[in-house]
Tab-separated table of C-alpha atoms in Angstrom:
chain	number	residue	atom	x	y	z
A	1	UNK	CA	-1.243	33.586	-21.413
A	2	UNK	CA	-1.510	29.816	-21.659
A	3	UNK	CA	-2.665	27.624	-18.519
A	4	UNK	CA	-0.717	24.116	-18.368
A	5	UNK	CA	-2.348	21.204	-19.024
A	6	UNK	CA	-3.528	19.223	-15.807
A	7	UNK	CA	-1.507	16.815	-14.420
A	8	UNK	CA	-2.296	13.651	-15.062
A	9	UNK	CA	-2.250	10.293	-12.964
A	10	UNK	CA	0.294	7.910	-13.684
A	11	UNK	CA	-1.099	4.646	-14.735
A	12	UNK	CA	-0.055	0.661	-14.610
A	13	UNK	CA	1.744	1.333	-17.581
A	14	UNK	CA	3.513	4.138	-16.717
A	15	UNK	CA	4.950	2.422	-13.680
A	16	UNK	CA	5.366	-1.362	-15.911
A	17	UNK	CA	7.640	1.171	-18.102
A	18	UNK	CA	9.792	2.279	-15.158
A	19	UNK	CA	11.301	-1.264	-15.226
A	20	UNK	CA	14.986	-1.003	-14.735
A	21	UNK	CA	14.683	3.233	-14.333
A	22	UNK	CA	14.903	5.582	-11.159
A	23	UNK	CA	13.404	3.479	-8.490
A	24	UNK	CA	9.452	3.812	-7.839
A	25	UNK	CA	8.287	5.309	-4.763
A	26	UNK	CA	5.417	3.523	-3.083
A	27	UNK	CA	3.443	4.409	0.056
A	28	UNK	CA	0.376	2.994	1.927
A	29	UNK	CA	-2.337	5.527	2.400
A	30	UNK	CA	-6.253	4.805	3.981
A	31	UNK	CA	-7.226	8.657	4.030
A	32	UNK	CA	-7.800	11.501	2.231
A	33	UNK	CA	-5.284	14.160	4.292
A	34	UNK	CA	-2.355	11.347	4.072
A	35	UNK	CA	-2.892	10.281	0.293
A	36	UNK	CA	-2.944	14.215	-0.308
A	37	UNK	CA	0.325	14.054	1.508
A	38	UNK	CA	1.652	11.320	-0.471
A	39	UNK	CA	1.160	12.218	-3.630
A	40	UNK	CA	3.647	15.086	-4.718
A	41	UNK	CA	6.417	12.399	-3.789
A	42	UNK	CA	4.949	9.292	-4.539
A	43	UNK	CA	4.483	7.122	-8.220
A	44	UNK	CA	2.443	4.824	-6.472
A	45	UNK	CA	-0.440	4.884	-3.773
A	46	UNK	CA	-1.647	1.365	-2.197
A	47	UNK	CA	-5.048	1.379	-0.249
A	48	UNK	CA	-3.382	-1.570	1.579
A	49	UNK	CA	-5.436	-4.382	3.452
A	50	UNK	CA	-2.538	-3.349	6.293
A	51	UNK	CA	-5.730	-0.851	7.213
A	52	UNK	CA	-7.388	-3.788	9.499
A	53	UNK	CA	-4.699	-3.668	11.435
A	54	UNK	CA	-3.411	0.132	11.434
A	55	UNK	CA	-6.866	1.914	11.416
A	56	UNK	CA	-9.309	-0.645	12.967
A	57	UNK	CA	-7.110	-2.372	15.208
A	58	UNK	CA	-7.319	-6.179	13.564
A	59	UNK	CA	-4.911	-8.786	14.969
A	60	UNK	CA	-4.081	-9.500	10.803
A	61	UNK	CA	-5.468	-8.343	8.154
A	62	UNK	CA	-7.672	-11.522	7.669
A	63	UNK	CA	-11.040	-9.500	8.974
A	64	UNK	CA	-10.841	-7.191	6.055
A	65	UNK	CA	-13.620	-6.785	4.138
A	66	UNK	CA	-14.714	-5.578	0.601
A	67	UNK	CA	-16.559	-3.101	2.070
A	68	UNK	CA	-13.714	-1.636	4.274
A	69	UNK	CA	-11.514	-1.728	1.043
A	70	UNK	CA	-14.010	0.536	-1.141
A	71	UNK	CA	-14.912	3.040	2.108
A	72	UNK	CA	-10.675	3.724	2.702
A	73	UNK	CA	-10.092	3.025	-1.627
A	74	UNK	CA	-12.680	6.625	-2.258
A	75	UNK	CA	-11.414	8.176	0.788
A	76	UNK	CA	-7.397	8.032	-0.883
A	77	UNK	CA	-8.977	8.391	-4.539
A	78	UNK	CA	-10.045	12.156	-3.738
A	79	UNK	CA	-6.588	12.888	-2.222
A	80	UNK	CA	-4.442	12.118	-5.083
A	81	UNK	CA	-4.053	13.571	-8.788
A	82	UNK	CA	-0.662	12.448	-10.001
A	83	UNK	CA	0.409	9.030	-8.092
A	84	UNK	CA	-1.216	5.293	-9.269
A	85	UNK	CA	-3.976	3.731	-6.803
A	86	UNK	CA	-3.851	0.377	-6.002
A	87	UNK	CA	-6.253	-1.263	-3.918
A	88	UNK	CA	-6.057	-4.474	-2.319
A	89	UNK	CA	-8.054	-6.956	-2.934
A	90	UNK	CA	-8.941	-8.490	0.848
A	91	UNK	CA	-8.725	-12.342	1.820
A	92	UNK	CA	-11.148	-14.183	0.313
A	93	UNK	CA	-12.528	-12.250	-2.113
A	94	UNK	CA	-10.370	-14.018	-5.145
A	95	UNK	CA	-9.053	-17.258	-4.167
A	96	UNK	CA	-12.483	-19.135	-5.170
A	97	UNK	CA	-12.180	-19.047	-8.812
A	98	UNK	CA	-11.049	-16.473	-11.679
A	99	UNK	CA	-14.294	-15.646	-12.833
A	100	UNK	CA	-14.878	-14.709	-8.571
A	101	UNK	CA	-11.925	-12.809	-8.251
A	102	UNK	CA	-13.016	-10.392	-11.600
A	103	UNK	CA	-15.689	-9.759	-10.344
A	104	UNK	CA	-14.584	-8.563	-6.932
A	105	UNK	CA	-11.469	-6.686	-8.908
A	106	UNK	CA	-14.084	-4.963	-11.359
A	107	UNK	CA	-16.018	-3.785	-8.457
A	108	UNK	CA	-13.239	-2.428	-6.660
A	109	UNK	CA	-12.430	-0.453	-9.881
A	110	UNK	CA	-15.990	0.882	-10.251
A	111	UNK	CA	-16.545	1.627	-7.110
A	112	UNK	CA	-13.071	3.462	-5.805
A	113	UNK	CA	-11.573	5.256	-8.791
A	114	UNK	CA	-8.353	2.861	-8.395
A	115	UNK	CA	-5.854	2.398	-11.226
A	116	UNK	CA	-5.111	-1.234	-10.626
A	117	UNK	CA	-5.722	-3.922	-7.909
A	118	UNK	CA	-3.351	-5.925	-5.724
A	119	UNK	CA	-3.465	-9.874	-4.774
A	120	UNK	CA	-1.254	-12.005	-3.087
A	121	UNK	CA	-0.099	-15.380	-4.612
A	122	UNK	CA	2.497	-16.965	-6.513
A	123	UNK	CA	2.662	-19.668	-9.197
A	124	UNK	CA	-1.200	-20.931	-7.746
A	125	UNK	CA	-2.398	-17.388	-8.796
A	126	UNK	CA	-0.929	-17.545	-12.357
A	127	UNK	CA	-4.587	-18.656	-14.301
A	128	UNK	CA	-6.421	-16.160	-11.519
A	129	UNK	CA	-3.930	-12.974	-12.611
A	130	UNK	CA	-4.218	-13.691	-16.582
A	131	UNK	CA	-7.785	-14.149	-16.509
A	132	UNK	CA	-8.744	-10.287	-14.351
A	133	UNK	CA	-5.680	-8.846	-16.721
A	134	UNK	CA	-7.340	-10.686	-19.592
A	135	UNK	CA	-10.716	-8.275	-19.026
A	136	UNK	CA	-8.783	-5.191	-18.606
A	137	UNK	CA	-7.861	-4.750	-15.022
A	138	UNK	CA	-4.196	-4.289	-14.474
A	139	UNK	CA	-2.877	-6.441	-11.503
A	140	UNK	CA	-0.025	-5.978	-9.013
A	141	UNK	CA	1.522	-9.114	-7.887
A	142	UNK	CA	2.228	-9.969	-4.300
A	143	UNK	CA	4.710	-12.593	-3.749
A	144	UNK	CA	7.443	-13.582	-0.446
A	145	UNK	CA	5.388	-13.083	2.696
A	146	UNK	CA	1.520	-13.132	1.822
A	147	UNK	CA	0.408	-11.410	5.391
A	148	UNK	CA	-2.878	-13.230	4.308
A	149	UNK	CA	-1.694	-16.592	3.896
A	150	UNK	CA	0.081	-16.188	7.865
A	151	UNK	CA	-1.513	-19.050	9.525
A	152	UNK	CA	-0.234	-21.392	6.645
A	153	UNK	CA	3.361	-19.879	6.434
A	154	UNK	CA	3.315	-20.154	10.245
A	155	UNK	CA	4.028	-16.794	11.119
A	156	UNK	CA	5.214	-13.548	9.687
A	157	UNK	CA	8.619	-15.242	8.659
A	158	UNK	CA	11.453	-14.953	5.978
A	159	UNK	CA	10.388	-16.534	2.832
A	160	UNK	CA	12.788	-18.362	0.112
A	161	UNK	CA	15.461	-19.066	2.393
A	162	UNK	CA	17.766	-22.423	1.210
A	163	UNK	CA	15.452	-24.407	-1.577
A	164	UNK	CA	12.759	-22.286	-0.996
A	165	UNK	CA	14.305	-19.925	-3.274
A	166	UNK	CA	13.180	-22.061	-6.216
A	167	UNK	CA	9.568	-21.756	-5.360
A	168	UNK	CA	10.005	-17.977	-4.918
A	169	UNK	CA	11.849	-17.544	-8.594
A	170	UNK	CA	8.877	-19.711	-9.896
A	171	UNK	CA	5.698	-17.169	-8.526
A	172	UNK	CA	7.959	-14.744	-9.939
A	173	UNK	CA	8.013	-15.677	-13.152
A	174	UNK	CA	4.350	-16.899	-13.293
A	175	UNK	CA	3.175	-13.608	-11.996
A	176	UNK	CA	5.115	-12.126	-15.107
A	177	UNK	CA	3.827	-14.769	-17.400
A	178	UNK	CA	0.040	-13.837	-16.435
A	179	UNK	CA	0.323	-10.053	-16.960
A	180	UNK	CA	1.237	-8.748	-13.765
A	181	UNK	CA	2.252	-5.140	-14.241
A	182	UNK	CA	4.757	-5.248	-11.114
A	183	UNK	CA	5.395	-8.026	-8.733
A	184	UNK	CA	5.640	-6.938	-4.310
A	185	UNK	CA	8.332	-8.457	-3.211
A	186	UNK	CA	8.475	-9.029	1.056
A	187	UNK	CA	10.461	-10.109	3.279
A	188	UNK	CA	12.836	-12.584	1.158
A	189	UNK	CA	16.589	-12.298	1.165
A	190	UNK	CA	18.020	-9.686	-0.847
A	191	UNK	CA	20.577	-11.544	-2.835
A	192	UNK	CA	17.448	-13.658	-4.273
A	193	UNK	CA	15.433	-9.949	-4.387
A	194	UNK	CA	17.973	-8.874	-6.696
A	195	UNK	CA	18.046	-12.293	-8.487
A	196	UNK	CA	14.432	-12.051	-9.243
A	197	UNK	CA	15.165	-8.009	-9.868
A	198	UNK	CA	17.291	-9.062	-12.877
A	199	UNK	CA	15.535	-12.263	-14.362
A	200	UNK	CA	11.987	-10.683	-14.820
A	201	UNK	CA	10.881	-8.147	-17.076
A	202	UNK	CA	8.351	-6.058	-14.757
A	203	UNK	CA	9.119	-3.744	-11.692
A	204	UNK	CA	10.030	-5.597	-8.178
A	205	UNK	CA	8.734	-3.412	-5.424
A	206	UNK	CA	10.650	-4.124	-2.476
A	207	UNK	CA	9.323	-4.355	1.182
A	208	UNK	CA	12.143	-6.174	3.670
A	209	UNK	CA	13.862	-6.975	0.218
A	210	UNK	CA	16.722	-5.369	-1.429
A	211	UNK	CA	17.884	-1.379	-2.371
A	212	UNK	CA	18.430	-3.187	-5.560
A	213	UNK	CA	14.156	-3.429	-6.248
A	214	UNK	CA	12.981	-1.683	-9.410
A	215	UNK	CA	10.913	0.168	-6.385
A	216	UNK	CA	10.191	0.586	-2.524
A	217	UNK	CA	6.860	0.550	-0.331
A	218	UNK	CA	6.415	0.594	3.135
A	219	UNK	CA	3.208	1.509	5.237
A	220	UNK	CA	2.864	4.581	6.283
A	221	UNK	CA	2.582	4.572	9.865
A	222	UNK	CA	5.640	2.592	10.255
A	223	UNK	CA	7.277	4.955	7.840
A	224	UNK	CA	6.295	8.100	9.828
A	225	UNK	CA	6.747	6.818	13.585
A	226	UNK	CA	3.155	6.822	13.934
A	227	UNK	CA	2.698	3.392	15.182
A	228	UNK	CA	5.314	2.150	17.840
A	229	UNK	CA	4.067	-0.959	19.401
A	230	UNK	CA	6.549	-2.469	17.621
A	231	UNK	CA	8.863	-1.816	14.564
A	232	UNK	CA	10.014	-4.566	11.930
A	233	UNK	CA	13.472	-5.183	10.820
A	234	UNK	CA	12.577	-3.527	7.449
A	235	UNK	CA	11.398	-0.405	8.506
A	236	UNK	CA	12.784	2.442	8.748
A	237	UNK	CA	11.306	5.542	10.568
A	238	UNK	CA	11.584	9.067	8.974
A	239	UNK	CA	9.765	10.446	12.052
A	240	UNK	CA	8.183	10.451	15.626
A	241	UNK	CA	4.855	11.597	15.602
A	242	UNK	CA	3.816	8.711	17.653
A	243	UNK	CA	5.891	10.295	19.973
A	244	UNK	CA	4.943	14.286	19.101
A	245	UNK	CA	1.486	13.196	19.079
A	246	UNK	CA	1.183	12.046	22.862
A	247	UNK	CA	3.645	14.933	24.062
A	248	UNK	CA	0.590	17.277	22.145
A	249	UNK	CA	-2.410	15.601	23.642
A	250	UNK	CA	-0.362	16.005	27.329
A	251	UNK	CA	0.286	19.793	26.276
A	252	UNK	CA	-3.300	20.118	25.995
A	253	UNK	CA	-5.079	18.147	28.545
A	254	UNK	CA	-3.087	20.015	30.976
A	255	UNK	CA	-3.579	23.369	29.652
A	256	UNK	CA	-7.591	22.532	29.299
A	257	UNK	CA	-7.299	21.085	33.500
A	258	UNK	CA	-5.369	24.768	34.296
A	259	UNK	CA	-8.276	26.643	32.301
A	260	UNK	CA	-5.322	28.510	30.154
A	261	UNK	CA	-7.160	26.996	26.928
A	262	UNK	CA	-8.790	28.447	25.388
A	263	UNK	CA	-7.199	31.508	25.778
A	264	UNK	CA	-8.110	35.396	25.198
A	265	UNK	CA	-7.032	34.449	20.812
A	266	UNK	CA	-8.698	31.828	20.463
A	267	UNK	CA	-12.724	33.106	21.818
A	268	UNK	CA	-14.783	35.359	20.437
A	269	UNK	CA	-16.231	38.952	21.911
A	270	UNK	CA	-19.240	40.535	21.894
A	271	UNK	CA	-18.137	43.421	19.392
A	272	UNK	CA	-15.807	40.711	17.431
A	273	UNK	CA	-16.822	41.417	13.661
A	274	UNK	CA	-16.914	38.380	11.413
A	275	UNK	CA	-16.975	35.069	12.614
């Protein structure tokens, strides 16, 4: 009897080919036990710079570093098999210069396993893109709200509103021009989501855009009710375990306070065989 072939990981092509076909699925993961969650049901895996702020409890995701990127990129690496890593590539380490931001993209690659690399920028990132896609890394554009470029945008605010629609359709098509294999699009209104959906030639992967994206992502704690601080017009939850979570850590701090845990099952006895 014949064993199947292994599955194999889908790759910036397979996901540049989706363009236009059933919409991608796209999660954030920054662990092993959550990418191996994600990956039956996802095409596409981002090690997100959003882990300063979920995981390490950064104010933005400014104080991300290269190193935190590779230590959370080969944690999610060995948790997948089938879905497409992406890792993002933090603030600062590719707005210098093209030949700055290879580097730091190559490394990322070497050093994590990842498929591709992410970086935020429109139009001003066009020579930066072609020149890391140029030397054989594949590169996911980020354009609409850059969460790194906050202090400039003056807040975490709608983006190509009125004429700044033009300058939005613009990154979009110079992020397509330089060899992007898929273009994020967040928080920017979807009638001009669905614009850009339908004038450009690689998948739109919507975040606070429109159902009408080649693809959606959202992060995974916001996704799963696992962080409720606060919760963004975009986001849907699909559970509570923010809320299960503290109900389970009461459970148990009062059982361990009444001395009914551990119980009898769960401690071993003298004539116990095994472990």
């Amino acid at each position: 009897m014949s064993q199947s072939a292994p599955q194999r990981s889908l790759t910036a092509s397979d996901i540049r080919a989706r363009k236009g076909a059933d919409p991608l699925v796209c999660l954030t993961a920054y662990t092993t036990p959550v990418a191996q969650l994600a990956d039956a049901d996802c095409d596409l895996v981002l090690v997100g710079d959003s882990v300063g702020m979920v995981l390490h409890g950064l104010p933005s995701t400014l104080g991300v570093t290269m190193e935190m990127m590779v230590l959370h990129g080969r944690a999610v690496a060995r948790g997948l098999s089938r879905a497409l890593m992406v890792v993002d590539m933090p603030f600062g380490s590719y707005e210098e210069s093209p030949a700055q931001a290879f580097r730091n993209a190559a490394h990322l690659m070497a050093e994590t396993g990842a498929g591709a690399v992410k970086l935020e920028g429109g139009a001003h990132m066009e020579d930066t893109i072609r020149f890391i896609v140029d030397r054989g890394i594949p590169v996911m554009a980020h354009i609409g709200l850059t969460p790194q470029a906050v202090n400039a945008l003056g807040g975490y605010k709608v983006q190509g509103r009125g004429a700044d629609a033009d300058r939005i359709l613009e990154d979009a098509r110079a992020v397509t021009r330089a060899g992007a294999f898929s273009v994020v699009l967040e928080k920017v209104p979807a009638a001009l989501a669905d614009q850009i959906t339908a004038g450009i030639d690689i998948p739109t992967v919507g975040i606070g855009a429109s159902a009408g994206c080649d693809g959606q992502i959202l992060v995974i704690d916001d996704m799963l009710g696992l962080f409720d601080a606060f919760k963004p017009k975009f986001v849907k939850r699909y559970g509570d375990l923010a809320s299960e979570a503290r109900t389970a850590i009461r459970t148990y701090a009062e059982e361990v306070r009444a001395r009914s845990f551990p119980a009898p099952e769960h401690v071993f006895s003298q004539e116990e065989p095994g472990t």
